[in-house]
Amino acid sequence: MGNPLASHRERHERLSVPIGLAVFASDALSSTAYATEEILIALFASGLSIQMGMTLIQASAFNGILALPIAAIIIILMFVVVMSYREVIMAHPNGGGSYEVAKTRLGRTASQIAGSALLIDYVLTVSVSISSGVANIVSTGWFPKGHNIAFSVVMIMIIMLLNLRGLKESGKAFAVPAFFFIISMVAMIGTGIFKVMTGQVESVPEIAVVGQQVSTIAPLVLIAVLLRAFSHGCAALTGIEAVSNGVQAFKEPAEVNASRTMVYMGLVLAVIFLGVTYLAYALPGIVPPELDPHHETVISQIAASVFSHGSIFYLTVQFVTAIILILAANTSFNGFPRLGMILAQDGYLPRQLMNLGDRLVYSNGIVILSFFAMLLIIIYKADYNAMIPLYAIGVFLSFTLAQWGMIRHHKAEQKPGWQRRATINMIGAVLTGVVTIILAVEKFTEGAWIVLVAMPIIIFVFRQICHHYESIGKQLALPEDGYCPLAIEHTVLVLISSLHRGTIPALEYAKTISDRVEAVHVELNPAGTERVKRAWEDWGCGIPLTILKSPYRSISEPLLEYIDEVEDRYEHDLVTIIVPEFVTKSWWHNLLHNQTSIMIKTLLRYRSNKVVTTVRYHLDE
């Protein structure tokens, strides 16, 4: 995907803080597009406003009032998580985030839980973000309906190709729409607040009298409703951890720049989330999409109230919201390959994930992420509502593990102020743990069970891969007492299908490496065998020719039996099998010839004490 980049260029391909903010904040920014909506959905679904006989307008204002303190608590939790991950970045400047914290402070099992949770979350982020973004674009009427799966797959392919081009180039490509989204949201919030303060929009209906009826609701019921709304609204936090996983993507000093990016991202998220939630309360009639006459999202309803339907500003907000939902997938394209590389370094994933591609990106990880994301989209038919229940459990579980890990980190290091930091992390761990439990219980029957089943399976795969690498390492370890290689006597068998110019170099090579050389021909056609015998009398040069009968026209069975017989006959350690092979000038010429040599080499690959050598004769055709 472009001209190869030299290894020494890797540092020049790293990201500055502004580009890093665009690359790693896309997922978190997209969360602000629907976090307020998730709170309102939970509050309306509780039925409190219906029980108190409110009109839809009154219910909108009433639930908006409840949403404001919930949003404030979520922002406090966001502050705790951001501060915690800043310390994670400084403690683990090589990246890895929750996985590295869990590995260092909580042990092997906890790290594998964090690793599996993050891998699942990255794949789901791509699938959900792309599907929801495409659905938003299709709903505008700009693209024909009924092709969401195809559009989603194409979008993933485009993002994959851009990332395969290189981190710096993909960052530049995604920076403009990301900052355009931030500017559009800030402009909408600022304009909306100005119009509310100056009385340019309808005032919120008086609900004080209705609000007094809250006291009639059982406290446990009210707490359950608020907790449910809080857990839904915590969607605003998804994507925050991405920076800690990709610290080494930043320019030096990497940990300092990543830490700054973390703070800037937290500030932007807090402003947008709180601003949107305030407008959802201050503007009349803001309701969940299923209760809106036009089935518009909360962001769309706010934009319509602030700028009016059909205006250029309204359409701009609609467009950038859809685009940021799609670009949210790019955060995973930076996080997943780097986490995969770290897991591969620790022996939990195939080592191919450690390889840097021609453009200095972890290409194998990018391709694998794309494959699984497209597979999910096809399985769920690009229905993001069906995938959302699977979403967020993994990321909040990793939040919780990271918080507990940092508590142990502070206790072990005991730097000045460690008790205050540990207390903050304790509060964060409890809150994110509560959210994890609520999400797991509430969405269990909706599909969350799939994630809870998939994680143990992935951990089992981690351990099997690790066991394999450990076993291989022990078997390949050099002997402690030293060793001097000795010469080994061996028999050489040259496989002959017919006698031609390509056979002669193989015979010459065989006589070069051993005094015990034998030609072997498997008889498939008696007439062909007779031709080989006659030619051998002139060209065999004293090398014995063994003819193997094959009544069922199989090459492999009689050949393997004879190789075992030779090994038993001479009672030595090694049998070398030489396979003559001619090479045609054009690749497609190979389609015109039998590839028997490939089959023979494959069969002998798994038999010990056998060496298979190919002697090639190149044709000048």
Coordinates of C-alpha atoms in Angstrom, one line a residue:
M1 CA 0.0 0.0 0.0
G2 CA 2.6 2.5 -1.1
N3 CA 6.4 2.6 -1.3
P4 CA 8.1 0.6 1.6
L5 CA 9.4 2.8 4.5
A6 CA 12.8 2.1 6.0
S7 CA 12.8 1.0 9.7
H8 CA 14.6 4.2 10.8
R9 CA 11.6 6.1 9.5
E10 CA 9.4 4.7 12.2
R11 CA 9.9 7.6 14.6
H12 CA 9.1 10.1 11.8
E13 CA 5.8 8.2 11.2
R14 CA 4.6 8.8 14.8
L15 CA 1.8 11.2 15.7
S16 CA 1.7 14.7 17.1
V17 CA -0.8 15.5 19.8
P18 CA -3.4 17.1 17.5
I19 CA -3.3 14.2 15.0
G20 CA -3.1 11.7 17.9
L21 CA -6.3 13.3 19.3
A22 CA -8.1 12.9 16.0
V23 CA -6.9 9.3 15.6
F24 CA -7.5 8.0 19.1
A25 CA -10.5 10.1 20.2
S26 CA -12.8 9.2 17.3
D27 CA -14.4 6.4 19.2
A28 CA -14.8 8.4 22.3
L29 CA -16.1 11.4 20.4
S30 CA -18.7 9.2 18.6
S31 CA -19.9 8.1 22.1
T32 CA -21.0 11.6 22.9
A33 CA -23.3 11.4 19.9
Y34 CA -25.5 8.9 21.6
A35 CA -24.6 8.8 25.3
T36 CA -27.3 11.4 26.2
E37 CA -29.7 9.5 24.1
E38 CA -28.9 6.3 26.0
I39 CA -29.7 8.1 29.3
L40 CA -33.1 9.3 28.0
I41 CA -34.0 5.9 26.6
A42 CA -33.4 4.3 30.0
L43 CA -35.4 7.1 31.8
F44 CA -38.3 7.0 29.5
A45 CA -38.3 3.2 29.5
S46 CA -38.7 3.2 33.3
G47 CA -42.2 4.7 33.0
L48 CA -41.8 7.1 35.9
S49 CA -43.2 10.1 33.9
I50 CA -46.1 8.0 32.7
Q51 CA -47.0 6.9 36.2
M52 CA -47.2 10.6 37.2
G53 CA -49.5 11.4 34.3
M54 CA -47.1 13.7 32.5
T55 CA -47.5 14.9 28.9
L56 CA -44.7 14.1 26.4
I57 CA -43.4 17.6 26.7
Q58 CA -43.4 17.5 30.5
A59 CA -41.8 14.0 30.5
S60 CA -39.1 15.4 28.2
A61 CA -38.3 18.2 30.7
F62 CA -38.6 15.9 33.8
N63 CA -36.3 13.2 32.4
G64 CA -34.0 16.0 31.2
I65 CA -33.7 17.2 34.8
L66 CA -32.8 13.7 36.0
A67 CA -30.3 13.3 33.1
L68 CA -28.3 16.4 34.2
P69 CA -27.0 15.0 37.6
I70 CA -26.5 11.6 36.0
A71 CA -24.3 13.3 33.3
A72 CA -22.5 15.2 36.0
I73 CA -21.6 12.0 37.9
I74 CA -20.5 10.4 34.6
I75 CA -18.2 13.3 33.9
I76 CA -16.7 12.9 37.4
L77 CA -16.2 9.2 36.6
M78 CA -14.7 10.2 33.3
F79 CA -12.3 12.5 35.1
V80 CA -11.3 9.6 37.4
V81 CA -10.8 7.2 34.4
V82 CA -8.8 9.9 32.5
M83 CA -6.5 10.6 35.5
S84 CA -6.1 6.9 36.1
Y85 CA -5.1 6.2 32.5
R86 CA -2.7 9.1 32.5
E87 CA -0.9 7.3 35.3
V88 CA -1.2 4.0 33.4
I89 CA 0.6 5.8 30.5
M90 CA 3.4 7.1 32.6
A91 CA 3.8 3.7 34.4
H92 CA 3.7 1.7 31.1
P93 CA 5.1 3.9 28.4
N94 CA 5.4 1.0 25.9
G95 CA 1.6 0.8 25.7
G96 CA -0.8 -2.0 26.5
G97 CA -3.1 -0.1 28.8
S98 CA -5.3 -2.2 31.0
Y99 CA -3.6 -5.4 29.8
E100 CA -0.1 -4.2 31.0
V101 CA -1.5 -3.0 34.3
A102 CA -3.3 -6.2 35.0
K103 CA -0.2 -8.3 33.9
T104 CA 2.1 -6.3 36.2
R105 CA -0.1 -5.9 39.2
L106 CA -2.9 -8.5 39.1
G107 CA -1.4 -11.6 37.6
R108 CA -1.7 -13.7 34.5
T109 CA -5.4 -14.5 34.6
A110 CA -6.4 -10.9 35.1
S111 CA -4.2 -9.8 32.2
Q112 CA -5.8 -12.4 30.0
I113 CA -9.3 -11.3 30.9
A114 CA -8.3 -7.7 30.1
G115 CA -6.7 -8.7 26.9
S116 CA -9.6 -10.8 25.7
A117 CA -12.1 -8.1 26.7
L118 CA -10.2 -5.4 24.8
L119 CA -9.9 -7.5 21.7
I120 CA -13.6 -8.2 21.6
D121 CA -14.4 -4.5 22.3
Y122 CA -12.2 -3.4 19.4
V123 CA -13.9 -5.7 16.9
L124 CA -17.3 -4.7 18.2
T125 CA -16.4 -1.0 18.0
V126 CA -15.6 -1.3 14.3
S127 CA -18.8 -3.3 13.6
V128 CA -21.2 -1.1 15.7
S129 CA -19.6 2.2 14.5
I130 CA -19.6 1.4 10.9
S131 CA -23.1 -0.1 10.9
S132 CA -24.6 2.9 12.9
G133 CA -22.8 5.4 10.7
V134 CA -24.0 3.8 7.5
A135 CA -27.5 3.6 9.0
N136 CA -27.4 7.3 9.7
I137 CA -26.2 8.2 6.2
V138 CA -28.9 5.9 4.6
S139 CA -31.6 7.5 6.8
T140 CA -30.8 10.9 5.3
G141 CA -31.7 9.7 1.9
W142 CA -28.3 10.3 0.4
F143 CA -27.8 6.6 -0.4
P144 CA -30.4 4.0 -1.4
K145 CA -31.8 1.7 1.3
G146 CA -31.4 -2.0 1.5
H147 CA -27.6 -2.1 0.9
N148 CA -26.4 -1.5 4.5
I149 CA -24.3 -4.7 4.6
A150 CA -22.5 -3.9 1.3
F151 CA -21.9 -0.2 2.3
S152 CA -20.6 -1.3 5.7
V153 CA -18.2 -3.8 4.2
V154 CA -16.9 -1.2 1.7
M155 CA -16.4 1.3 4.5
I156 CA -14.3 -1.2 6.5
M157 CA -12.3 -1.9 3.4
I158 CA -11.6 1.8 2.8
I159 CA -10.5 2.3 6.4
M160 CA -8.4 -0.8 6.3
L161 CA -6.6 0.4 3.1
L162 CA -6.0 3.8 4.6
N163 CA -4.5 2.3 7.7
L164 CA -2.3 -0.1 5.7
R165 CA -0.9 3.1 4.0
G166 CA 0.6 4.0 7.3
L167 CA -0.2 5.6 10.7
K168 CA 0.7 9.1 9.8
E169 CA -1.2 9.2 6.5
S170 CA -4.3 7.6 7.9
G171 CA -4.1 10.1 10.8
K172 CA -4.0 13.1 8.4
A173 CA -7.0 11.6 6.5
F174 CA -9.1 11.3 9.6
A175 CA -8.0 14.5 11.4
V176 CA -10.2 16.9 9.3
P177 CA -13.6 15.2 9.9
A178 CA -12.7 14.6 13.6
F179 CA -12.0 18.3 14.2
F180 CA -14.9 19.3 12.0
F181 CA -17.2 17.3 14.3
I182 CA -15.7 18.9 17.5
I183 CA -16.2 22.4 16.0
S184 CA -19.7 21.6 14.8
M185 CA -20.8 20.2 18.2
V186 CA -19.3 23.2 20.1
A187 CA -21.0 25.6 17.7
M188 CA -24.3 23.8 18.1
I189 CA -24.0 23.8 21.9
G190 CA -22.9 27.4 22.1
T191 CA -25.7 28.6 19.8
G192 CA -28.2 26.5 21.7
I193 CA -27.2 27.8 25.1
F194 CA -27.2 31.4 23.7
K195 CA -30.7 31.0 22.4
V196 CA -31.9 29.5 25.6
M197 CA -30.4 32.3 27.7
T198 CA -31.8 35.0 25.4
G199 CA -35.3 33.4 25.2
Q200 CA -35.1 32.7 21.5
V201 CA -36.5 29.2 22.0
E202 CA -39.7 28.0 23.7
S203 CA -39.3 27.8 27.5
V204 CA -39.2 24.5 29.3
P205 CA -42.7 23.7 30.7
E206 CA -43.3 24.2 34.4
I207 CA -42.9 20.8 36.0
A208 CA -42.2 21.7 39.6
V209 CA -45.7 20.5 40.7
V210 CA -45.3 17.2 38.8
G211 CA -41.8 16.8 40.1
Q212 CA -43.0 16.8 43.7
Q213 CA -44.7 13.5 42.9
V214 CA -41.2 11.9 42.8
S215 CA -41.5 11.6 46.6
T216 CA -44.3 9.1 46.1
I217 CA -41.9 6.7 44.2
A218 CA -40.3 3.9 46.3
P219 CA -36.7 4.8 46.9
L220 CA -35.4 1.4 45.7
V221 CA -37.3 1.8 42.5
L222 CA -35.9 5.3 41.9
I223 CA -32.4 4.2 42.7
A224 CA -32.7 1.2 40.3
V225 CA -34.0 3.6 37.5
L226 CA -31.1 6.1 38.1
L227 CA -28.5 3.3 38.2
R228 CA -29.8 1.9 35.0
A229 CA -29.8 5.3 33.3
F230 CA -26.3 5.9 34.7
S231 CA -25.0 2.6 33.3
H232 CA -26.5 3.4 29.9
G233 CA -25.0 6.9 29.9
C234 CA -21.5 5.5 30.7
A235 CA -21.4 4.8 27.0
A236 CA -19.8 8.3 27.0
L237 CA -16.6 6.6 28.4
T238 CA -16.1 4.0 25.7
G239 CA -13.0 4.6 23.7
I240 CA -11.1 6.5 26.4
E241 CA -8.6 3.7 27.0
A242 CA -7.4 3.7 23.4
V243 CA -4.6 6.2 24.0
S244 CA -3.0 4.0 26.7
N245 CA -2.9 1.1 24.4
G246 CA -1.1 3.0 21.6
V247 CA 1.5 5.2 23.6
Q248 CA 4.3 4.3 21.1
A249 CA 2.3 5.7 18.2
F250 CA 3.1 9.2 19.5
K251 CA 6.2 11.3 18.9
E252 CA 8.9 11.4 21.6
P253 CA 8.5 11.9 24.5
A254 CA 5.7 9.4 23.7
E255 CA 4.3 9.1 27.2
V256 CA 4.2 12.9 27.7
N257 CA 2.4 13.5 24.4
A258 CA 0.0 10.5 25.0
S259 CA -0.8 11.9 28.5
R260 CA -1.5 15.4 27.1
T261 CA -3.8 13.8 24.4
M262 CA -5.6 12.0 27.2
V263 CA -6.3 15.2 29.1
Y264 CA -7.4 17.1 26.0
M265 CA -9.7 14.3 24.9
G266 CA -11.3 14.2 28.4
L267 CA -12.0 18.0 28.3
V268 CA -13.5 17.8 24.8
L269 CA -15.7 14.8 25.8
A270 CA -16.9 16.5 29.0
V271 CA -17.8 19.7 27.2
I272 CA -19.7 18.0 24.4
F273 CA -21.5 15.4 26.6
L274 CA -22.6 17.9 29.3
G275 CA -23.6 20.5 26.6
V276 CA -25.7 18.0 24.7
T277 CA -27.3 16.8 27.9
Y278 CA -28.1 20.3 29.1
L279 CA -29.7 21.1 25.7
A280 CA -31.7 17.9 25.9
Y281 CA -33.3 19.4 29.1
A282 CA -33.4 23.0 28.1
L283 CA -35.0 22.6 24.7
P284 CA -38.6 21.3 24.8
G285 CA -39.7 18.0 23.4
I286 CA -36.3 16.2 23.2
V287 CA -37.2 12.5 23.4
P288 CA -35.8 9.1 22.4
P289 CA -36.0 8.4 18.6
E290 CA -38.9 5.9 19.0
L291 CA -41.0 8.6 20.6
D292 CA -40.1 11.3 18.1
P293 CA -42.6 11.8 15.2
H294 CA -39.7 11.8 12.7
H295 CA -37.7 9.1 14.5
E296 CA -34.7 11.4 14.7
T297 CA -31.8 10.9 17.1
V298 CA -31.4 13.2 20.1
I299 CA -28.5 15.0 18.4
S300 CA -30.7 15.5 15.3
Q301 CA -33.6 16.9 17.4
I302 CA -31.3 19.3 19.2
A303 CA -29.8 20.5 15.9
A304 CA -33.3 21.0 14.4
S305 CA -34.3 23.0 17.5
V306 CA -31.2 25.1 17.4
F307 CA -30.8 25.7 13.6
S308 CA -34.2 24.6 12.2
H309 CA -34.9 21.6 9.9
G310 CA -33.3 21.8 6.5
S311 CA -30.8 24.6 7.3
I312 CA -27.2 24.2 6.2
F313 CA -26.1 24.1 9.8
Y314 CA -28.7 21.3 10.6
L315 CA -27.5 19.2 7.6
T316 CA -23.8 19.8 8.6
V317 CA -24.5 18.4 12.1
Q318 CA -26.3 15.5 10.6
F319 CA -23.4 14.8 8.2
V320 CA -20.5 15.1 10.7
T321 CA -22.3 13.0 13.2
A322 CA -22.7 10.2 10.7
I323 CA -19.1 10.6 9.6
I324 CA -17.7 10.5 13.2
L325 CA -19.7 7.3 13.9
I326 CA -17.9 5.7 10.9
L327 CA -14.5 7.2 11.8
A328 CA -14.9 5.8 15.4
A329 CA -13.8 2.5 13.9
N330 CA -10.4 4.0 13.2
T331 CA -9.6 4.1 16.9
S332 CA -9.8 0.3 16.9
F333 CA -7.6 0.1 13.8
N334 CA -4.8 1.8 15.8
G335 CA -5.5 0.0 19.1
F336 CA -6.2 -3.6 18.0
P337 CA -2.9 -4.2 16.0
R338 CA -0.8 -2.7 18.8
L339 CA -2.5 -4.7 21.5
G340 CA -2.2 -7.8 19.3
M341 CA 1.6 -7.1 19.0
I342 CA 1.9 -6.9 22.8
L343 CA -0.1 -10.1 23.3
A344 CA 2.1 -11.8 20.6
Q345 CA 5.3 -10.6 22.4
D346 CA 4.0 -12.3 25.6
G347 CA 3.2 -15.5 23.6
Y348 CA -0.6 -15.3 23.7
L349 CA -1.2 -14.7 20.0
P350 CA 0.7 -15.8 16.9
R351 CA 4.0 -14.1 16.4
Q352 CA 3.0 -12.9 13.0
L353 CA 1.2 -10.1 14.8
M354 CA 4.6 -8.7 15.8
N355 CA 5.6 -8.1 12.2
L356 CA 5.8 -4.5 11.0
G357 CA 4.6 -4.2 7.4
D358 CA 6.2 -2.2 4.6
R359 CA 4.5 1.0 5.7
L360 CA 5.6 0.5 9.4
V361 CA 2.2 -0.6 10.6
Y362 CA 1.2 -3.9 12.1
S363 CA -0.5 -5.0 8.8
N364 CA -1.5 -8.5 10.0
G365 CA -3.5 -7.1 12.9
I366 CA -5.2 -4.6 10.7
V367 CA -6.3 -7.3 8.3
I368 CA -7.5 -9.6 11.0
L369 CA -9.5 -6.9 12.7
S370 CA -11.1 -6.0 9.3
F371 CA -12.0 -9.7 8.7
F372 CA -13.7 -10.3 12.0
A373 CA -15.5 -6.9 11.9
M374 CA -16.9 -7.7 8.4
L375 CA -17.9 -11.2 9.6
L376 CA -19.9 -9.7 12.5
I377 CA -21.6 -7.2 10.1
I378 CA -22.6 -10.0 7.8
I379 CA -23.8 -12.2 10.6
Y380 CA -25.9 -9.4 12.2
K381 CA -26.9 -8.0 8.8
A382 CA -25.4 -4.6 9.7
D383 CA -28.0 -4.2 12.5
Y384 CA -26.2 -2.1 15.0
N385 CA -29.0 -2.4 17.5
A386 CA -28.5 -6.1 17.6
M387 CA -24.8 -5.7 18.3
I388 CA -25.0 -3.0 20.9
P389 CA -25.9 -5.4 23.8
L390 CA -22.5 -7.1 23.1
Y391 CA -20.8 -3.7 23.3
A392 CA -19.2 -1.9 26.3
I393 CA -19.1 -4.9 28.7
G394 CA -15.5 -5.6 27.6
V395 CA -14.3 -2.0 27.9
F396 CA -15.8 -1.5 31.4
L397 CA -14.4 -4.7 32.6
S398 CA -11.0 -3.5 31.4
F399 CA -11.6 -0.1 33.1
T400 CA -12.3 -2.0 36.4
L401 CA -9.2 -4.2 36.1
A402 CA -7.0 -1.1 35.3
Q403 CA -8.3 0.8 38.4
W404 CA -7.7 -2.2 40.7
G405 CA -4.2 -2.6 39.1
M406 CA -3.4 1.0 39.7
I407 CA -4.4 0.7 43.4
R408 CA -1.8 -2.0 43.8
H409 CA 0.6 0.1 41.8
H410 CA 0.3 3.0 44.1
K411 CA 0.5 0.8 47.2
A412 CA 3.7 -0.8 45.9
E413 CA 5.4 2.4 44.7
Q414 CA 4.2 4.6 47.6
K415 CA 5.2 7.8 45.9
P416 CA 4.1 11.2 47.5
G417 CA 0.3 11.5 47.3
W418 CA -0.2 7.8 46.6
Q419 CA -3.0 7.4 49.1
R420 CA -5.1 10.1 47.4
R421 CA -4.5 8.6 44.0
A422 CA -5.3 5.1 45.3
T423 CA -8.6 6.4 46.8
I424 CA -9.6 8.0 43.5
N425 CA -8.8 4.7 41.7
M426 CA -10.9 2.8 44.4
I427 CA -13.9 5.0 43.7
G428 CA -13.4 4.5 39.9
A429 CA -13.0 0.7 40.3
V430 CA -16.3 0.5 42.3
L431 CA -18.3 2.6 39.9
T432 CA -17.0 0.9 36.7
G433 CA -17.4 -2.4 38.4
V434 CA -21.1 -1.6 39.1
V435 CA -21.6 -0.5 35.5
T436 CA -20.1 -3.8 34.3
I437 CA -22.4 -5.9 36.5
I438 CA -25.5 -3.8 35.5
L439 CA -24.6 -4.1 31.8
A440 CA -24.0 -7.9 32.1
V441 CA -27.2 -8.6 33.9
E442 CA -29.5 -6.2 32.0
K443 CA -28.3 -7.1 28.6
F444 CA -27.5 -10.8 29.2
T445 CA -30.5 -12.2 27.4
E446 CA -30.1 -9.6 24.6
G447 CA -26.8 -11.0 23.6
A448 CA -24.3 -10.0 26.3
W449 CA -24.0 -13.8 27.1
I450 CA -22.1 -14.1 23.8
V451 CA -19.3 -11.9 25.1
L452 CA -19.3 -13.7 28.5
V453 CA -18.9 -17.0 26.7
A454 CA -16.4 -15.7 24.1
M455 CA -14.0 -14.3 26.7
P456 CA -13.2 -17.7 28.4
I457 CA -12.8 -19.3 24.9
I458 CA -10.3 -16.6 23.9
I459 CA -8.5 -17.0 27.2
F460 CA -8.3 -20.8 26.5
V461 CA -6.8 -20.0 23.1
F462 CA -4.3 -17.6 24.7
R463 CA -3.1 -20.4 27.1
Q464 CA -2.9 -23.0 24.4
I465 CA -0.8 -20.7 22.2
C466 CA 1.4 -19.8 25.1
H467 CA 1.8 -23.5 26.0
H468 CA 2.8 -24.3 22.4
Y469 CA 5.5 -21.6 22.4
E470 CA 6.8 -22.6 25.8
S471 CA 7.0 -26.2 24.7
I472 CA 8.8 -25.3 21.5
G473 CA 11.2 -23.1 23.4
K474 CA 12.2 -25.9 25.7
Q475 CA 12.6 -28.4 22.9
L476 CA 14.8 -26.0 20.9
A477 CA 17.0 -24.9 23.8
L478 CA 20.7 -25.6 23.3
P479 CA 22.3 -28.2 25.5
E480 CA 23.9 -26.8 28.6
D481 CA 27.1 -28.8 28.3
G482 CA 27.9 -27.7 24.7
Y483 CA 27.9 -29.6 21.5
C484 CA 30.2 -30.0 18.4
P485 CA 28.3 -31.1 15.2
L486 CA 29.5 -34.5 13.8
A487 CA 29.1 -35.9 10.3
I488 CA 26.2 -38.3 9.7
E489 CA 26.1 -41.1 7.2
H490 CA 22.9 -41.1 5.2
T491 CA 21.2 -42.8 2.3
V492 CA 20.1 -40.6 -0.6
L493 CA 17.0 -41.5 -2.6
V494 CA 16.5 -39.7 -5.9
L495 CA 12.9 -39.8 -7.0
I496 CA 12.6 -40.5 -10.8
S497 CA 9.3 -40.1 -12.6
S498 CA 11.0 -40.1 -16.0
L499 CA 14.6 -39.5 -17.2
H500 CA 15.3 -36.1 -18.7
R501 CA 17.7 -33.2 -18.5
G502 CA 16.1 -32.0 -15.2
T503 CA 17.0 -35.4 -13.6
I504 CA 20.7 -35.2 -14.3
P505 CA 21.5 -32.3 -11.8
A506 CA 19.6 -34.1 -9.1
L507 CA 21.8 -37.3 -9.6
E508 CA 24.9 -35.2 -9.6
Y509 CA 24.0 -33.5 -6.4
A510 CA 23.1 -36.8 -4.8
K511 CA 26.6 -38.3 -5.6
T512 CA 28.1 -35.1 -4.2
I513 CA 26.6 -35.5 -0.7
S514 CA 26.7 -39.3 -0.2
D515 CA 28.3 -42.5 -1.4
R516 CA 25.0 -44.4 -0.9
V517 CA 22.7 -43.2 -3.7
E518 CA 19.7 -44.9 -5.0
A519 CA 17.1 -43.9 -7.7
V520 CA 13.5 -44.8 -7.0
H521 CA 10.7 -45.0 -9.5
V522 CA 7.0 -45.7 -8.7
E523 CA 5.3 -47.7 -11.4
L524 CA 2.0 -46.2 -12.4
N525 CA 2.3 -47.1 -16.1
P526 CA 4.1 -50.3 -17.1
A527 CA 5.0 -48.8 -20.5
G528 CA 6.5 -45.7 -18.9
T529 CA 8.5 -47.9 -16.5
E530 CA 10.0 -49.8 -19.4
R531 CA 11.1 -46.5 -21.0
V532 CA 12.8 -45.5 -17.7
K533 CA 14.6 -48.8 -17.5
R534 CA 16.0 -48.6 -21.0
A535 CA 17.1 -45.0 -20.5
W536 CA 18.7 -45.9 -17.2
E537 CA 21.0 -48.4 -18.8
D538 CA 22.6 -45.5 -20.7
W539 CA 22.3 -42.7 -18.1
G540 CA 22.2 -44.4 -14.7
C541 CA 26.1 -44.5 -14.4
G542 CA 26.0 -47.4 -12.0
I543 CA 23.4 -45.9 -9.6
P544 CA 20.9 -48.7 -8.6
L545 CA 17.3 -48.1 -9.8
T546 CA 14.5 -49.5 -7.6
I547 CA 11.1 -50.0 -9.1
L548 CA 8.1 -49.8 -6.7
K549 CA 4.9 -51.5 -7.8
S550 CA 1.7 -49.6 -7.1
P551 CA -1.4 -51.7 -8.0
Y552 CA -3.7 -48.9 -6.9
R553 CA -1.8 -46.1 -8.8
S554 CA -0.8 -44.3 -5.6
I555 CA 2.6 -42.6 -5.4
S556 CA 2.6 -41.8 -1.8
E557 CA 1.8 -45.2 -0.1
P558 CA 4.5 -47.4 -1.8
L559 CA 7.1 -44.5 -1.5
L560 CA 6.6 -43.9 2.2
E561 CA 6.7 -47.7 2.9
Y562 CA 10.0 -48.0 1.0
I563 CA 11.6 -45.0 2.8
D564 CA 10.8 -46.6 6.1
E565 CA 12.3 -49.9 4.8
V566 CA 15.5 -48.1 3.8
E567 CA 15.8 -46.5 7.2
D568 CA 15.3 -49.9 9.0
R569 CA 17.8 -51.6 6.6
Y570 CA 20.8 -49.3 7.3
E571 CA 19.9 -48.5 10.9
H572 CA 21.2 -44.9 10.7
D573 CA 19.5 -41.7 11.6
L574 CA 18.9 -40.0 8.3
V575 CA 17.4 -40.6 4.9
T576 CA 17.7 -37.8 2.3
I577 CA 15.0 -37.7 -0.4
I578 CA 15.9 -35.6 -3.5
V579 CA 13.0 -34.4 -5.7
P580 CA 14.0 -33.2 -9.2
E581 CA 11.9 -30.3 -10.4
F582 CA 11.9 -28.3 -13.5
V583 CA 10.9 -24.6 -13.3
T584 CA 9.0 -23.0 -16.2
K585 CA 9.6 -19.4 -17.3
S586 CA 6.0 -18.2 -16.7
W587 CA 4.0 -18.9 -13.6
W588 CA 0.9 -20.0 -15.5
H589 CA 2.9 -22.8 -17.2
N590 CA 2.8 -24.6 -13.8
L591 CA -0.9 -25.1 -14.3
L592 CA -0.1 -27.4 -17.2
H593 CA 2.1 -29.8 -15.2
N594 CA 1.6 -32.2 -12.3
Q595 CA 2.7 -30.8 -8.9
T596 CA 3.6 -34.2 -7.5
S597 CA 6.7 -32.8 -5.8
I598 CA 4.6 -30.5 -3.6
M599 CA 2.5 -33.5 -2.5
I600 CA 5.6 -35.5 -1.7
K601 CA 7.3 -32.7 0.2
T602 CA 4.1 -32.2 2.2
L603 CA 3.8 -35.8 3.1
L604 CA 7.4 -36.1 4.3
R605 CA 7.2 -32.8 6.2
Y606 CA 5.8 -34.5 9.3
R607 CA 8.1 -37.6 9.3
S608 CA 11.1 -37.4 11.6
N609 CA 14.7 -38.1 10.4
K610 CA 13.9 -37.3 6.8
V611 CA 15.5 -34.5 4.8
V612 CA 13.7 -33.4 1.6
T613 CA 15.7 -31.5 -0.9
T614 CA 14.5 -30.0 -4.2
V615 CA 16.9 -29.7 -7.1
R616 CA 15.5 -27.3 -9.7
Y617 CA 16.2 -27.2 -13.4
H618 CA 15.2 -23.8 -14.9
L619 CA 13.8 -23.9 -18.4
D620 CA 14.5 -21.1 -20.9
E621 CA 11.3 -21.4 -22.8

